[in-house]
mmCIF file of N, CA and C in Angstrom:
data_model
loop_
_atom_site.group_PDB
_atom_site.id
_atom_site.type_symbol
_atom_site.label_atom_id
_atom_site.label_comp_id
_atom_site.label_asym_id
_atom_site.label_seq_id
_atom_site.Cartn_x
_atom_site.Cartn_y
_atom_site.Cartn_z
ATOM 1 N N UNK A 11 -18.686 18.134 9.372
ATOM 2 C CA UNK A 11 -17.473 18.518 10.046
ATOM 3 C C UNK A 11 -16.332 17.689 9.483
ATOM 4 N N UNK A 12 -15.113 18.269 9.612
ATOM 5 C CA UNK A 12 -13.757 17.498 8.808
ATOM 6 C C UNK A 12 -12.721 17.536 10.505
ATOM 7 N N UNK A 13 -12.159 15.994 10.376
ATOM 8 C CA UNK A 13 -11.292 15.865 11.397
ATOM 9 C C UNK A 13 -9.948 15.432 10.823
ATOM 10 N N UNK A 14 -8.889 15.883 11.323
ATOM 11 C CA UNK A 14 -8.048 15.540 9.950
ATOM 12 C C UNK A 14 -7.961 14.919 8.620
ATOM 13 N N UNK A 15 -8.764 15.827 8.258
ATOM 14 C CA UNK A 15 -9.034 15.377 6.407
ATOM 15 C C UNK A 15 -10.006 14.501 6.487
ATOM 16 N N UNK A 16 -10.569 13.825 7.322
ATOM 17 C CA UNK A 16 -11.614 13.127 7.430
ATOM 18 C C UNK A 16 -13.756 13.771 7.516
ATOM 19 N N UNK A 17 -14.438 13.496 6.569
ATOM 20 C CA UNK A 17 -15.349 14.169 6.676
ATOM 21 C C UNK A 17 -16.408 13.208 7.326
ATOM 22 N N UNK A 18 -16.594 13.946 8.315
ATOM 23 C CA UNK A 18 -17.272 13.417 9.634
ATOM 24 C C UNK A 18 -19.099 13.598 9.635
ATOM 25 N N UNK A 19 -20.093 13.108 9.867
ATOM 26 C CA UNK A 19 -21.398 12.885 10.082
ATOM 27 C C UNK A 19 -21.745 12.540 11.014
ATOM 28 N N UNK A 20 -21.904 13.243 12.408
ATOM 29 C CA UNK A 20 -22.091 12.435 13.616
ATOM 30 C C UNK A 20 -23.344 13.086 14.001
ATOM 31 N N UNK A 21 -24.019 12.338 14.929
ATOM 32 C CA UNK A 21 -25.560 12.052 15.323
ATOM 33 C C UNK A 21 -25.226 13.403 16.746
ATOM 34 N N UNK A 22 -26.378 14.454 16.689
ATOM 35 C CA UNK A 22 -25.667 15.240 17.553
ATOM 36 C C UNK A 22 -25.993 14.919 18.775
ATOM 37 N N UNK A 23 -26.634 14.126 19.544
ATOM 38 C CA UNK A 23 -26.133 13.622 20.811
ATOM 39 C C UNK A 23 -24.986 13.102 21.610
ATOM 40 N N UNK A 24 -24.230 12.957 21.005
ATOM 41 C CA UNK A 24 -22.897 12.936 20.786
ATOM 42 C C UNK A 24 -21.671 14.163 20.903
ATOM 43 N N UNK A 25 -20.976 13.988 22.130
ATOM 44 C CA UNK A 25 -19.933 15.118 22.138
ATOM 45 C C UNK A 25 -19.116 15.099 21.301
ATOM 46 N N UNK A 26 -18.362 16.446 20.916
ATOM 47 C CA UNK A 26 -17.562 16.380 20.195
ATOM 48 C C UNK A 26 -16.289 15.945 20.776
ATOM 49 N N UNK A 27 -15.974 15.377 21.937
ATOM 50 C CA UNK A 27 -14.551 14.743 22.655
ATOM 51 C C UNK A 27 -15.077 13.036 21.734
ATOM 52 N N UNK A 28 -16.623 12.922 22.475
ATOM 53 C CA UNK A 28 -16.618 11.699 21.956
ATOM 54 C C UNK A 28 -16.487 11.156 20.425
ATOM 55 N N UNK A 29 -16.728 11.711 19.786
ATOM 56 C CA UNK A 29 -16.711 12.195 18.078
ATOM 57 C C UNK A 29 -15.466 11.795 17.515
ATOM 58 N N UNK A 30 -14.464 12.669 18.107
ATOM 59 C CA UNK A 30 -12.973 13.150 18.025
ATOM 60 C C UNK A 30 -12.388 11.418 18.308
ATOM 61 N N UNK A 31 -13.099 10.823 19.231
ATOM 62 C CA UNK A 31 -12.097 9.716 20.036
ATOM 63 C C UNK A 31 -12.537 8.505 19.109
ATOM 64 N N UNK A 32 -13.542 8.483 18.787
ATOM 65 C CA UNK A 32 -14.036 7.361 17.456
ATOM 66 C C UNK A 32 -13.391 7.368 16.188
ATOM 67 N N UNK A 33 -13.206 8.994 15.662
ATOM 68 C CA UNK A 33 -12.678 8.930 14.660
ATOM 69 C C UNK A 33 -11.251 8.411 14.901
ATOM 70 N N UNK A 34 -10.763 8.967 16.203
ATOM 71 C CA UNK A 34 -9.141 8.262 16.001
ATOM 72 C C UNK A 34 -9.472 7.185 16.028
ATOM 73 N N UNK A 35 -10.098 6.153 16.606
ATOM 74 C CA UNK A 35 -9.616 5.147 16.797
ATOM 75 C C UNK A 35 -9.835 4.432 15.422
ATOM 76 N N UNK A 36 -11.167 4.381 14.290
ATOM 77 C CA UNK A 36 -11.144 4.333 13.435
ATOM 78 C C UNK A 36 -10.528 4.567 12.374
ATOM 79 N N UNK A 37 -9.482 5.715 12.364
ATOM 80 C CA UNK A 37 -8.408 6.247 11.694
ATOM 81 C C UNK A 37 -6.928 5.290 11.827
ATOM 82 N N UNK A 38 -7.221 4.696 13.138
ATOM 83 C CA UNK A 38 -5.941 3.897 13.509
ATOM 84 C C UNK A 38 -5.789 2.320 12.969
ATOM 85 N N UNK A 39 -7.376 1.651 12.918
ATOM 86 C CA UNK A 39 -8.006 0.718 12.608
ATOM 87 C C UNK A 39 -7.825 0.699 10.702
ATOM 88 N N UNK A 40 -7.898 1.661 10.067
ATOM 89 C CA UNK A 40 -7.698 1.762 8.718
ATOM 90 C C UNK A 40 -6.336 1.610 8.349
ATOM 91 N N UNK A 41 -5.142 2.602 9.313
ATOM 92 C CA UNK A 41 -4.128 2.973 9.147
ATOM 93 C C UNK A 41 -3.299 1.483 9.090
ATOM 94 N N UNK A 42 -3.730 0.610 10.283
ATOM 95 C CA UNK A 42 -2.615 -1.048 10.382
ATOM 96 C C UNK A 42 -3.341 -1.875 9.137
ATOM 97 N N UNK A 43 -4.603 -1.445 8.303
ATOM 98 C CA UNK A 43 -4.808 -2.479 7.416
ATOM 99 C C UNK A 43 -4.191 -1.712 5.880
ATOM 100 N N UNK A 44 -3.405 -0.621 5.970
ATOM 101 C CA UNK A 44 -2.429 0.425 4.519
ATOM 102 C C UNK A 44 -3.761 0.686 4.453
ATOM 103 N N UNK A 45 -4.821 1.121 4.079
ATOM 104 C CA UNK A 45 -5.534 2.158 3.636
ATOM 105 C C UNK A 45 -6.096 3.098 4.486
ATOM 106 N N UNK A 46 -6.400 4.216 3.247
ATOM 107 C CA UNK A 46 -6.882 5.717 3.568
ATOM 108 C C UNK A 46 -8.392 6.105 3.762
ATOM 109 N N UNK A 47 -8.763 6.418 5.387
ATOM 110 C CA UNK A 47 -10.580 6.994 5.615
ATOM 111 C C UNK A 47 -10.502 8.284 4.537
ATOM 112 N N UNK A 48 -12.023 8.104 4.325
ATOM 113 C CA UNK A 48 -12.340 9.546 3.349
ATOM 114 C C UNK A 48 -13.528 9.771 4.715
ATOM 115 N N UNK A 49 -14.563 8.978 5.084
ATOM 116 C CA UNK A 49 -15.379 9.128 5.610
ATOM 117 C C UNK A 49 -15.815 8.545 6.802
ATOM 118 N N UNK A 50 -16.257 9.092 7.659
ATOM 119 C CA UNK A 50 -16.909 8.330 8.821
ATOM 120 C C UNK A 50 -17.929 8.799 9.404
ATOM 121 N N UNK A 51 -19.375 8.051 9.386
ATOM 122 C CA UNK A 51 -20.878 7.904 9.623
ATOM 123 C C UNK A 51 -20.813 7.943 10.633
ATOM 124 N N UNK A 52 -21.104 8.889 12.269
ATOM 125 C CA UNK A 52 -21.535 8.070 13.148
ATOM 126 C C UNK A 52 -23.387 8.272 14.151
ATOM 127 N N UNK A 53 -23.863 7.149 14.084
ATOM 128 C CA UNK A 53 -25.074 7.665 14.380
ATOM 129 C C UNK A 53 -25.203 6.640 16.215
ATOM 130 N N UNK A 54 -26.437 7.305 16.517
ATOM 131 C CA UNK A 54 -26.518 6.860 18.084
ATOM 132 C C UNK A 54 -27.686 6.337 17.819
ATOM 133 N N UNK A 55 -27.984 5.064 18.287
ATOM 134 C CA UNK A 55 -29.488 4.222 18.535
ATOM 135 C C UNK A 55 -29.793 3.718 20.015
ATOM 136 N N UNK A 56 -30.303 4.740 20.799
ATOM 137 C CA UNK A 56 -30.330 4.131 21.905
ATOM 138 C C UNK A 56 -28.895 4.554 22.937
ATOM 139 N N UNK A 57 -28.415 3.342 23.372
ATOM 140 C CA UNK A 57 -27.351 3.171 24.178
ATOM 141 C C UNK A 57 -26.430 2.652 23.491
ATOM 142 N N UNK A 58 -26.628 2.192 22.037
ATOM 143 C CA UNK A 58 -25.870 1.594 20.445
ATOM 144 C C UNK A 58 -25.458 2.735 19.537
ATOM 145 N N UNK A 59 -23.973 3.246 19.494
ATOM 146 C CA UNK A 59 -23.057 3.817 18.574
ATOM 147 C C UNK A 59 -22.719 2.534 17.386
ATOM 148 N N UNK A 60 -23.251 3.220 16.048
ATOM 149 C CA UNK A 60 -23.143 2.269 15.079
ATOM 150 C C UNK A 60 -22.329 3.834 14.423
ATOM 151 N N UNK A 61 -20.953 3.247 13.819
ATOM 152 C CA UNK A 61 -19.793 3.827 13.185
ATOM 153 C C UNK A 61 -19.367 3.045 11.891
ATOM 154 N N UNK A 62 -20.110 4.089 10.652
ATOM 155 C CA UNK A 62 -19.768 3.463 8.817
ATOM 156 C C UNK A 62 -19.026 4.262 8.462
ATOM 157 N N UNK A 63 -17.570 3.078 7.773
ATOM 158 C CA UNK A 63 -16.499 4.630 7.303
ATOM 159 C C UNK A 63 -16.252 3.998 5.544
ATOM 160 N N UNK A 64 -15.958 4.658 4.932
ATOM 161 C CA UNK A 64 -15.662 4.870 3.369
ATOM 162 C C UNK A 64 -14.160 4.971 3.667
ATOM 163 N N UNK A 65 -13.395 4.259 2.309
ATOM 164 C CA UNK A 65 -12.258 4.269 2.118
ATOM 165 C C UNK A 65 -12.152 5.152 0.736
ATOM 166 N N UNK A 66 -10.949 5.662 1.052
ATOM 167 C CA UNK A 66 -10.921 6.652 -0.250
ATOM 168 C C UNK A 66 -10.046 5.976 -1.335
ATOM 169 N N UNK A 67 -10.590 6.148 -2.276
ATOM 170 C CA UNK A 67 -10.478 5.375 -3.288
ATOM 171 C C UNK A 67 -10.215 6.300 -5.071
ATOM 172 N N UNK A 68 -8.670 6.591 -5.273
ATOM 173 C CA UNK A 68 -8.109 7.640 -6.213
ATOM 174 C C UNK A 68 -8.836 6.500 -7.379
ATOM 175 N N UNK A 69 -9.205 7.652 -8.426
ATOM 176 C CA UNK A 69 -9.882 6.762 -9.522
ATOM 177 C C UNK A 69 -8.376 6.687 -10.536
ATOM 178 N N UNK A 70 -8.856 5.542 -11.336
ATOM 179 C CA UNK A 70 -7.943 5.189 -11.727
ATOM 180 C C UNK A 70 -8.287 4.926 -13.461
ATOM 181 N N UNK A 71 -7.621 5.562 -14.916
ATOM 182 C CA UNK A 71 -7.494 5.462 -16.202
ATOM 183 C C UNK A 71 -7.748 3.466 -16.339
ATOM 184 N N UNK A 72 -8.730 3.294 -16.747
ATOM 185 C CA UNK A 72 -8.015 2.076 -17.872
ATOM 186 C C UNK A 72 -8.837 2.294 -19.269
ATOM 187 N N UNK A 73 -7.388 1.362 -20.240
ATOM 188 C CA UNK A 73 -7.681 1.936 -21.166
ATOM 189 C C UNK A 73 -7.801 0.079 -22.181
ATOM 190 N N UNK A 74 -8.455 0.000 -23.440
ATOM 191 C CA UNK A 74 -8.638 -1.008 -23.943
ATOM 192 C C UNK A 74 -7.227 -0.901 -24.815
ATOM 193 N N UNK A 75 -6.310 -1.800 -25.268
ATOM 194 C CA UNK A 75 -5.398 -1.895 -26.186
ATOM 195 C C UNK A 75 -5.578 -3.124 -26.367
ATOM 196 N N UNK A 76 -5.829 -3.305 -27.622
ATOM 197 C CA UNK A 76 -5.995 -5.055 -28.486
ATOM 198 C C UNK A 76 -6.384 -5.590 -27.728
ATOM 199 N N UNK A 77 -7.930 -5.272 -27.160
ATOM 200 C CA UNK A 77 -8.664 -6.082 -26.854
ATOM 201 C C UNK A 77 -8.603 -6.236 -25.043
ATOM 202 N N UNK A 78 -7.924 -5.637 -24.791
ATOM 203 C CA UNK A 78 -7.576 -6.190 -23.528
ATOM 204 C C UNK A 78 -7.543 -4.619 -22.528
ATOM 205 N N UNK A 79 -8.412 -4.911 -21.298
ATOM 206 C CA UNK A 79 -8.580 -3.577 -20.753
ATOM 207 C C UNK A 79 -7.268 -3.938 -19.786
ATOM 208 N N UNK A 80 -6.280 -2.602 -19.225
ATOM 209 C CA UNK A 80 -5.277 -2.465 -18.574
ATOM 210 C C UNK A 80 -5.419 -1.316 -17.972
ATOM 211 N N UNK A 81 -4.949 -0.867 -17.094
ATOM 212 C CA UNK A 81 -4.439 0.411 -16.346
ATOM 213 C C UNK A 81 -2.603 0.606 -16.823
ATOM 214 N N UNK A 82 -2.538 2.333 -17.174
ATOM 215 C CA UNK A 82 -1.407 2.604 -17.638
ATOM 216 C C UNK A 82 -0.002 2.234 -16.894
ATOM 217 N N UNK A 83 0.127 1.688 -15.781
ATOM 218 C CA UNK A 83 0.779 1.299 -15.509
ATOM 219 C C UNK A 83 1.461 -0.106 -15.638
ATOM 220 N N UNK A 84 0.636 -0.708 -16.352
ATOM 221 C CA UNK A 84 1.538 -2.031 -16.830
ATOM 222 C C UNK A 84 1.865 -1.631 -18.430
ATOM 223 N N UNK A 85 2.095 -0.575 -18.670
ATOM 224 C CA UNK A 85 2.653 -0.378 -20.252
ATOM 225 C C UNK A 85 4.123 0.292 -20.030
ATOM 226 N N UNK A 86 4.727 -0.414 -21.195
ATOM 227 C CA UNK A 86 6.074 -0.568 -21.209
ATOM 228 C C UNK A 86 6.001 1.105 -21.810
ATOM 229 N N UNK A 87 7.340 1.896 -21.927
ATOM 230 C CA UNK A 87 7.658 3.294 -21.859
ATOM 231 C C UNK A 87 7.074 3.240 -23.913
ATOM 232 N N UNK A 88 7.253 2.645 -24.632
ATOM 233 C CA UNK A 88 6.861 2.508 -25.983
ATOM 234 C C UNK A 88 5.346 2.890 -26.019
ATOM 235 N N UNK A 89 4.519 2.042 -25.097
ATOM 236 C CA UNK A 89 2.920 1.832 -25.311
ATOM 237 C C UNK A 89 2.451 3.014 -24.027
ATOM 238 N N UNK A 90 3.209 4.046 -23.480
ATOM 239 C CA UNK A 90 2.988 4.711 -23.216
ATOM 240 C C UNK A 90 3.105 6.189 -23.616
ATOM 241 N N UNK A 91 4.034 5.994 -24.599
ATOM 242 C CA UNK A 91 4.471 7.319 -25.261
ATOM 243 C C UNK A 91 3.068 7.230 -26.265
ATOM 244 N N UNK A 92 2.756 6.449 -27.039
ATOM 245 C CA UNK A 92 1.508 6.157 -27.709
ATOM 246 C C UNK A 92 0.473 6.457 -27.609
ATOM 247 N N UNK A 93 0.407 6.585 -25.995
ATOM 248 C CA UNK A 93 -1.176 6.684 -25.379
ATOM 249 C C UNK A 93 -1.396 8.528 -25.324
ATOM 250 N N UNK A 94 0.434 9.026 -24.697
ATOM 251 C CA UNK A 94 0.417 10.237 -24.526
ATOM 252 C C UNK A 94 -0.102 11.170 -26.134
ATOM 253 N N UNK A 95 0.644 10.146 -27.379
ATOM 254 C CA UNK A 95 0.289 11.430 -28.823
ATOM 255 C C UNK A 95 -0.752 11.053 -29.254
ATOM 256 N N UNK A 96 -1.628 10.167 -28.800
ATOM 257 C CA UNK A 96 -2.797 9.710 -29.314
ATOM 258 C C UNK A 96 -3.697 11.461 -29.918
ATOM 259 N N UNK A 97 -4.587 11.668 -30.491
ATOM 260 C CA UNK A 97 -5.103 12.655 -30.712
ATOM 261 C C UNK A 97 -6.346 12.261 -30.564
ATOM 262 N N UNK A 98 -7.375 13.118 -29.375
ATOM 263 C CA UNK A 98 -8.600 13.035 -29.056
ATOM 264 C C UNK A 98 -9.552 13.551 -30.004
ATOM 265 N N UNK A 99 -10.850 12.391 -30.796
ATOM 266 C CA UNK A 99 -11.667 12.981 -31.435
ATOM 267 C C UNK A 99 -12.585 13.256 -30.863
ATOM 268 N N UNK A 100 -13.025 14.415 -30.062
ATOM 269 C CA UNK A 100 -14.722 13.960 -29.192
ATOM 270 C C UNK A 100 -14.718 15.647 -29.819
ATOM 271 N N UNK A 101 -16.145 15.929 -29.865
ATOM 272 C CA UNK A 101 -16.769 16.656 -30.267
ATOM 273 C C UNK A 101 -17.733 17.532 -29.175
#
């Protein structure tokens, strides 16, 4: 199940009010530390709600230049125009 954009796994003993009210609060708990839920686990043990969430995490280019691995964003507009005419050999 998806709760605002969030893809949800919950243990079905569990209502879906109660479901709904974990994920917010977990959603709110992510939101005051700046990052973004992709996911939230929730399973029932007993009278014990145990709740595992995944942060979403955009992948990100790095690339080696002289030796040194970087992400394109610390290259000056020169060493980026470079990267753009590069010509790909893969086969």
């Amino acid at each position: 199940m998806t709760i605002d954009g969030i893809t949800v796994c919950a243990d079905s003993g569990l209502t879906s009010e109660e479901i709904a009210r974990l994920v917010s609060d977990e959603k709110s708990l992510w939101q005051q530390r700046g990052k973004t839920l992709a996911q939230v686990d929730i399973t029932l043990e007993g009278t014990q709600i145990t709740v595992t969430s995944m942060e979403k995490s955009p992948i990100r280019r790095i690339r080696r230049i002289t030796g040194y691995l970087s992400s394109i964003d610390n290259f000056n507009d020169a060493k980026r125009a470079e990267c753009q005419d590069r010509v790909v050999h893969a086969s």
